[in-house]
């Protein structure tokens, strides 16, 4: 179906990062350094399909306003720069900073993909100019096993063992291989994790590993191993799996001998997330590519294709079903939430609340909506109608029968093959108040429910005139809170138009 300028204008995220033009996939080398957050990403500088893969680059001082910079690690005819990570080499263990330098080197690890032989090997490049440009290490590759499915190095410093650790996937074997090093260039293989969790036949990508506090108690930490899984995820296509366990600097051991399959996000469009390294505080923040390999190359946007999620703060939370990953929006995002709500309702029947919301006539494609409702007595689904237009809307709600949160993104005019779908996520809490926090940005919806114990991220390409907001509900529903905020744009759209969120 042909698209119009109005479609593209409506779909362009205004407070999430998307490149001005061309293709983008995974975030790479997320790092905080010298007052800046760096977002590198898989980028095709020449077109809007996957190819010529380079590390694109954007920086921000506040995690919300991103400035696109020139490509940081360009592809060459003989080598593409696949996904990877960055470490700040404070003690100059790799020796990349000149003697006596006061500024440490940023050392990027990425998979060099040779389009001729298809071999994937691990490469290193260092930056001495605050992450703007990178010099390839003369001894590359630093790790090569002659494989065509060996990629996505995650490197970090492990203080207790005084070593760097590298995780790399052996994708088809569904394994993460662990290596250690004292100098960033010589690596020794020390352990293997996997296969585990999700089904046979899928491939593992983009490993990530960090320690998180449990129930906001900084003295209680568990390690979490993240593996992005392609083909065999929850709803098909790609998704993010995680394991909770322990890591001693050498080996990751999951708490359960047969770990259950846990998904970080229950929507379709959250993939390859990685954390920011070298944070100025104790938080673990990550963001992911909002798309899915099943249809990423068919998405109808132009002149860009690909967007990143907002930064989310991670922790672990005890639920009636066990320990689970919790994702809350990074505190920085609050600065973008309009100070005065466009609409507030408290302690009222859903019926009355829906009527006054309709009366308020709120329209917007950049909104943050918080809904709290009572679970007791709920006889049918309750939730938000987003991007509502003539005869259609995207529904984000809670279904008491299935005890699940869901997004139903079917629209009258589906723009890609996965659009007419509903994605459910089991509720984990038994609290009487259910909570839905929905962050809407053009064509991107991030839902963090029940304080972040459930996450659902989905893309949706609604018609440009579908921008109203409503509440759907059954007979016996009580809304304890409905709050609607306009989100401030951080990106001036290429056509110069600003965000609209207003009362009719
Ligand atoms: C994940 C991934 C990585 C690879 C990169 C290529 O989305 O497939 O495994 O390094 O994308 O762009």
XYZ file of C-alpha atoms and ligand atoms in Angstrom:
516
model
C 0.000 0.000 0.000
C 1.536 3.363 -0.932
C 2.245 5.708 1.948
C 1.876 9.475 2.072
C 3.902 12.256 3.685
C 1.150 12.509 6.301
C 1.664 8.817 7.160
C 5.400 9.276 7.559
C 4.927 12.405 9.618
C 2.526 10.594 11.923
C 4.743 7.523 12.282
C 8.047 9.260 12.998
C 8.952 8.862 16.701
C 9.549 12.260 18.337
C 11.009 11.294 21.683
C 12.651 7.987 20.757
C 15.761 7.830 18.645
C 15.464 7.043 14.958
C 18.105 8.023 12.402
C 17.264 10.893 10.081
C 17.443 8.510 7.204
C 18.346 4.933 6.313
C 18.369 1.574 8.007
C 19.106 0.937 11.708
C 19.039 -2.224 13.826
C 20.683 -3.175 17.159
C 22.048 -0.620 19.616
C 25.818 -1.100 19.991
C 28.502 -0.022 22.455
C 26.201 1.974 24.715
C 28.461 3.876 27.065
C 28.539 6.919 29.294
C 31.757 8.892 29.025
C 32.776 12.391 30.046
C 29.242 13.695 30.457
C 27.884 12.120 27.288
C 25.801 9.047 26.601
C 26.772 7.348 23.366
C 24.334 5.404 21.271
C 26.025 3.497 18.470
C 23.895 1.316 16.277
C 23.877 -1.080 13.356
C 23.475 1.279 10.416
C 23.432 1.238 6.644
C 24.745 4.694 5.639
C 23.634 4.062 2.068
C 20.077 2.857 2.190
C 16.953 1.838 4.017
C 17.549 -1.901 3.911
C 20.068 -3.995 5.872
C 23.541 -3.808 4.274
C 26.947 -2.034 4.436
C 26.627 -2.478 8.174
C 28.539 0.184 10.077
C 28.310 1.666 13.555
C 26.123 4.759 13.326
C 26.437 7.212 16.200
C 24.340 9.596 18.290
C 25.145 11.369 21.560
C 23.108 12.828 24.356
C 23.882 14.570 27.620
C 20.531 13.689 29.185
C 19.477 10.356 27.628
C 16.529 12.009 25.909
C 17.836 14.534 23.366
C 19.985 12.700 20.812
C 22.230 14.324 18.283
C 23.168 12.256 15.275
C 26.899 12.308 14.488
C 28.920 10.922 11.565
C 29.330 7.148 11.305
C 31.824 6.005 13.954
C 32.957 2.658 12.540
C 32.368 2.454 8.784
C 31.963 -0.739 6.822
C 34.623 -1.401 4.202
C 34.381 -3.551 1.083
C 35.922 -6.390 3.035
C 34.441 -5.987 6.482
C 31.135 -5.000 8.003
C 30.979 -3.976 11.666
C 28.350 -6.126 13.365
C 27.070 -5.718 16.909
C 29.248 -5.325 19.968
C 30.103 -3.314 23.045
C 32.487 -0.699 24.437
C 34.679 -0.656 27.544
C 36.371 2.422 28.928
C 39.940 1.295 29.601
C 40.557 3.484 32.661
C 43.837 1.766 33.624
C 45.091 1.622 30.022
C 45.487 -2.142 30.256
C 45.244 -2.432 26.495
C 47.902 0.267 26.034
C 45.859 2.122 23.402
C 46.133 5.507 25.083
C 49.518 7.200 24.556
C 51.843 7.128 27.579
C 50.956 9.872 30.030
C 47.526 10.505 28.505
C 44.930 11.671 30.983
C 41.990 10.599 28.871
C 41.339 6.852 28.677
C 40.676 4.986 25.440
C 37.175 3.830 24.570
C 37.676 0.323 23.273
C 34.981 -0.998 20.941
C 34.562 -4.712 20.337
C 32.520 -5.733 17.341
C 32.096 -8.656 15.030
C 33.920 -8.206 11.773
C 31.855 -9.852 9.054
C 33.685 -10.691 5.855
C 31.067 -10.658 3.061
C 33.343 -12.826 0.885
C 34.065 -15.733 3.225
C 31.099 -15.026 5.581
C 33.491 -15.534 8.497
C 32.575 -13.710 11.691
C 35.451 -12.845 14.029
C 35.911 -10.452 16.920
C 37.614 -7.136 16.252
C 38.677 -4.220 18.351
C 38.957 -0.518 17.559
C 39.832 2.290 19.936
C 38.880 5.928 20.220
C 40.968 8.692 21.759
C 38.595 11.493 20.761
C 35.563 10.919 22.975
C 34.053 8.223 20.841
C 33.907 10.201 17.573
C 36.352 8.141 15.529
C 37.874 4.705 16.025
C 41.198 3.231 14.938
C 41.173 -0.486 14.127
C 43.687 -2.473 16.164
C 46.551 -3.647 13.935
C 46.358 -7.188 15.325
C 42.704 -7.777 14.409
C 40.917 -10.088 14.687
C 41.458 -10.703 18.382
C 39.290 -13.811 18.255
C 38.636 -16.018 15.254
C 37.417 -19.615 15.336
C 36.769 -19.782 11.593
C 33.009 -19.745 12.164
C 30.281 -18.021 10.156
C 28.005 -17.798 13.221
C 30.202 -16.380 16.007
C 29.283 -12.855 17.029
C 28.204 -9.918 19.170
C 31.005 -9.578 21.759
C 30.021 -8.100 25.111
C 33.119 -7.031 27.069
C 33.304 -5.684 30.617
C 35.747 -5.372 33.492
C 35.181 -7.838 36.362
C 36.625 -6.192 39.444
C 36.820 -9.212 41.829
C 38.921 -11.288 39.415
C 40.754 -8.268 37.920
C 40.027 -9.422 34.407
C 38.067 -8.398 31.384
C 35.313 -10.813 30.439
C 33.968 -11.343 26.927
C 30.716 -13.099 26.013
C 30.236 -14.165 22.403
C 27.427 -16.251 20.936
C 27.952 -19.335 18.878
C 24.596 -18.647 17.339
C 23.477 -21.956 15.848
C 24.647 -23.989 18.843
C 22.564 -21.737 21.116
C 25.618 -21.102 23.241
C 27.371 -18.218 24.896
C 31.136 -18.671 25.093
C 32.936 -16.866 27.901
C 36.500 -15.583 27.575
C 38.766 -13.629 29.924
C 41.707 -11.302 29.332
C 44.032 -8.998 31.248
C 44.995 -6.794 28.301
C 41.947 -6.768 25.959
C 43.826 -8.403 23.094
C 44.667 -11.922 24.315
C 41.599 -13.942 25.207
C 41.279 -17.328 26.909
C 38.125 -19.367 26.678
C 36.882 -20.233 30.177
C 33.294 -21.537 30.011
C 30.157 -22.185 27.973
C 26.483 -21.575 28.702
C 23.622 -23.175 26.766
C 21.595 -24.391 25.087
C 18.880 -23.519 27.586
C 15.411 -22.039 27.696
C 13.559 -21.510 24.455
C 12.949 -23.972 21.665
C 15.305 -25.810 19.367
C 16.098 -24.472 15.963
C 16.400 -20.806 16.813
C 19.642 -18.875 16.982
C 21.211 -16.914 19.803
C 22.388 -13.340 19.350
C 23.632 -10.313 21.321
C 24.506 -11.683 24.775
C 24.471 -9.326 27.754
C 25.296 -9.869 31.424
C 24.867 -7.709 34.527
C 24.168 -7.860 38.240
C 20.867 -6.404 39.436
C 19.592 -5.653 42.899
C 16.624 -7.636 44.179
C 13.564 -5.766 45.478
C 15.502 -2.488 45.479
C 17.930 -3.821 48.090
C 21.437 -2.931 46.835
C 22.980 -5.546 49.143
C 21.084 -8.370 47.403
C 22.277 -8.944 43.856
C 21.735 -11.652 41.276
C 23.280 -11.927 37.846
C 21.136 -11.840 34.755
C 22.255 -13.295 31.430
C 20.410 -11.912 28.417
C 20.243 -13.694 25.084
C 18.393 -12.314 22.103
C 16.755 -15.171 20.242
C 15.892 -15.141 16.576
C 13.103 -17.122 14.888
C 11.827 -19.000 17.945
C 10.625 -16.261 20.241
C 7.324 -15.899 22.046
C 5.218 -14.781 19.069
C 7.616 -16.031 16.406
C 10.439 -13.960 15.008
C 12.913 -12.379 17.386
C 12.673 -11.723 21.123
C 14.709 -11.461 24.301
C 15.243 -14.298 26.721
C 16.883 -14.071 30.149
C 18.320 -16.310 32.848
C 18.822 -15.436 36.513
C 21.809 -16.902 38.310
C 25.309 -16.318 39.525
C 28.574 -15.308 37.844
C 32.003 -15.705 39.437
C 34.074 -14.051 36.744
C 34.398 -17.266 34.800
C 31.137 -19.147 34.672
C 27.437 -18.222 34.654
C 25.288 -20.735 36.545
C 21.504 -20.394 36.327
C 19.563 -20.723 39.579
C 17.465 -23.538 38.126
C 19.092 -26.596 36.631
C 16.355 -26.457 33.970
C 15.775 -22.725 33.734
C 12.286 -21.714 32.593
C 12.001 -19.622 29.454
C 11.633 -16.047 30.637
C 11.014 -13.228 28.159
C 12.133 -9.680 28.877
C 9.345 -8.175 26.788
C 6.085 -9.749 25.678
C 5.463 -7.587 22.642
C 6.957 -8.202 19.234
C 9.234 -5.240 18.901
C 12.028 -5.213 21.433
C 15.291 -6.829 20.419
C 19.033 -6.935 21.048
C 18.919 -4.652 24.116
C 22.201 -3.810 25.836
C 23.092 -1.760 28.888
C 25.006 1.503 29.157
C 28.566 0.828 30.337
C 30.553 3.134 32.628
C 27.486 4.747 34.184
C 28.060 7.670 36.563
C 25.737 5.986 39.077
C 24.715 2.489 40.148
C 21.779 2.156 37.777
C 21.593 -0.476 35.072
C 19.905 1.143 32.068
C 19.268 -0.498 28.759
C 17.521 0.100 25.497
C 16.679 -2.138 22.557
C 15.898 -2.035 18.873
C 12.137 -1.718 18.381
C 11.553 -4.124 15.542
C 11.487 -7.806 14.718
C 13.588 -9.679 12.181
C 10.449 -11.343 10.881
C 9.297 -8.128 9.224
C 11.924 -5.450 9.971
C 12.817 -5.073 6.302
C 9.180 -4.589 5.282
C 8.266 -1.813 7.679
C 6.571 1.031 5.799
C 8.564 3.994 7.131
C 10.824 6.230 5.100
C 13.322 7.795 4.741
C 14.305 5.949 7.931
C 13.766 2.363 8.980
C 14.360 1.437 12.620
C 13.913 3.020 16.045
C 15.291 2.427 19.534
C 13.268 2.028 22.708
C 13.470 4.579 25.502
C 16.103 3.871 28.168
C 14.691 1.627 30.887
C 16.072 1.033 34.357
C 16.441 -2.606 35.311
C 16.091 -4.444 38.600
C 14.763 -7.761 39.866
C 11.513 -8.132 41.742
C 10.061 -10.984 43.768
C 6.658 -11.977 42.378
C 4.268 -14.818 43.288
C 5.789 -16.669 40.316
C 9.376 -16.102 41.380
C 12.089 -13.577 40.676
C 11.502 -11.537 37.522
C 13.088 -8.714 35.565
C 11.528 -5.328 36.232
C 11.777 -2.440 33.756
C 10.873 1.105 34.650
C 11.374 4.130 32.459
C 14.699 5.807 33.219
C 14.110 8.754 35.551
C 15.388 11.085 32.799
C 12.234 10.392 30.802
C 10.180 12.231 33.414
C 11.625 15.496 32.141
C 9.702 14.946 28.910
C 6.368 14.284 30.587
C 4.247 17.430 30.500
C 4.031 18.975 33.982
C 0.260 19.404 33.937
C -1.743 16.359 32.908
C -4.030 16.895 29.917
C -6.583 14.841 31.787
C -6.972 13.334 35.271
C -9.740 11.222 36.778
C -9.750 9.460 40.142
C -11.898 6.958 41.993
C -14.738 6.685 39.586
C -16.637 4.114 37.596
C -15.033 3.235 34.288
C -18.251 4.307 32.637
C -18.061 7.854 34.039
C -14.334 8.072 33.419
C -14.745 7.029 29.794
C -17.454 9.640 29.326
C -15.367 12.491 30.713
C -12.338 11.361 28.704
C -14.434 11.401 25.537
C -15.653 14.856 26.535
C -12.076 16.102 26.940
C -11.419 15.079 23.335
C -7.716 14.474 23.738
C -5.726 13.870 20.602
C -2.086 13.044 20.366
C 0.492 10.618 19.110
C 3.065 11.514 21.749
C 1.429 10.669 25.039
C 2.070 8.989 28.353
C -1.048 7.459 29.853
C -1.330 5.866 33.270
C -4.363 3.768 34.135
C -5.048 2.126 37.480
C -8.127 0.000 38.006
C -9.394 -2.428 40.601
C -9.051 -6.090 39.824
C -11.773 -7.248 42.227
C -15.114 -7.522 40.457
C -13.672 -6.894 37.000
C -15.826 -8.910 34.615
C -14.332 -8.048 31.233
C -11.259 -6.394 29.735
C -10.458 -2.806 30.583
C -7.922 -0.537 28.980
C -6.956 2.246 26.630
C -7.916 2.845 23.044
C -4.888 4.480 21.497
C -4.478 5.998 18.058
C -8.206 5.892 17.696
C -9.831 6.886 14.436
C -12.874 6.061 12.403
C -13.739 2.476 13.312
C -10.345 1.505 14.663
C -7.973 1.802 17.597
C -5.048 0.035 19.187
C -6.092 -1.540 22.467
C -3.801 -1.737 25.454
C -5.478 -3.411 28.382
C -5.916 -6.009 31.035
C -7.971 -9.158 30.492
C -9.321 -10.595 33.782
C -10.252 -13.933 32.251
C -6.734 -14.618 31.017
C -5.171 -12.606 33.843
C -2.993 -10.935 31.240
C -1.996 -7.531 29.980
C -2.209 -7.154 26.233
C -1.731 -4.981 23.184
C -4.051 -5.548 20.278
C -2.505 -3.676 17.386
C -4.785 -4.754 14.585
C -5.722 -1.783 12.443
C -8.084 -1.425 9.550
C -5.198 -1.019 7.132
C -2.375 -3.378 8.106
C 0.976 -2.147 6.809
C 3.027 -5.296 7.377
C 2.242 -8.932 7.925
C 2.463 -9.016 11.727
C 0.259 -6.030 12.395
C -3.081 -7.763 12.938
C -2.075 -9.381 16.175
C -2.759 -9.365 19.874
C 0.126 -9.938 22.274
C -0.573 -11.032 25.837
C 1.666 -11.096 28.896
C 0.720 -12.996 32.056
C 0.164 -10.763 35.047
C 2.680 -11.568 37.805
C 1.296 -9.560 40.726
C -1.704 -10.461 42.892
C -2.311 -6.879 43.999
C -5.872 -5.640 43.720
C -4.851 -2.594 41.732
C -3.703 -3.210 38.197
C -1.548 -0.566 36.576
C -0.839 0.193 32.935
C 1.692 2.802 31.877
C 1.635 3.353 28.119
C 4.221 5.489 26.301
C 3.030 6.307 22.811
C 5.283 7.836 20.188
C 3.988 7.943 16.636
C 4.241 4.298 15.625
C 5.794 2.930 18.807
C 4.046 1.808 21.979
C 5.903 0.792 25.128
C 3.758 -0.601 27.914
C 5.198 -1.107 31.379
C 2.556 -2.680 33.602
C 2.319 -3.259 37.353
C 5.351 -1.141 38.152
C 7.399 -2.637 35.323
C 7.121 -6.345 36.132
C 5.502 -6.736 32.710
C 6.740 -5.053 29.513
C 5.114 -5.067 26.077
C 6.586 -3.182 23.128
C 4.864 -3.040 19.760
C 5.016 -1.070 16.546
C 1.782 0.012 14.918
C 1.151 2.040 11.779
C -2.231 3.637 12.261
C -3.704 6.152 9.874
C -2.494 9.709 10.467
C -5.973 10.891 11.385
C -6.278 8.160 14.050
C -4.979 10.014 17.076
C -7.791 10.066 19.659
C -7.744 8.452 23.066
C -10.495 6.426 24.698
C -11.203 3.975 27.493
C -12.844 0.599 26.940
C -14.376 -1.374 29.788
C -17.090 -3.797 30.843
C -19.974 -3.235 33.220
C -18.373 -3.434 36.646
C -15.092 -1.576 36.539
C -13.635 0.993 38.900
C -10.876 3.279 37.732
C -8.714 4.474 40.593
C -6.633 6.703 38.329
C -6.480 7.794 34.731
C -3.838 10.344 33.894
C -2.882 11.559 30.429
C 0.252 13.569 29.742
C 1.590 15.122 26.567
C 5.149 14.073 25.846
C 7.634 16.703 24.822
C 9.349 16.128 21.482
C 13.114 15.886 21.583
C 13.548 15.477 17.887
C 12.644 18.176 15.460
C 11.168 16.239 12.633
C 12.994 16.562 9.319
C 9.970 18.371 7.916
C 10.158 20.876 10.769
C 6.708 20.084 12.129
C 6.197 19.835 15.848
C 4.352 17.379 18.003
C 0.676 17.788 18.488
C -1.060 16.738 21.688
C -4.037 18.832 22.545
C -7.648 19.103 23.438
C -9.963 19.403 20.508
C 21.015 -9.018 15.852
C 22.055 -9.200 14.776
C 23.389 -9.535 15.370
C 24.356 -9.071 14.319
C 23.659 -7.849 13.769
C 23.878 -7.629 12.305
O 19.908 -8.283 15.457
O 21.630 -10.206 13.870
O 23.547 -10.886 15.732
O 25.604 -8.757 14.855
O 22.281 -8.005 14.035
O 23.382 -6.403 11.890
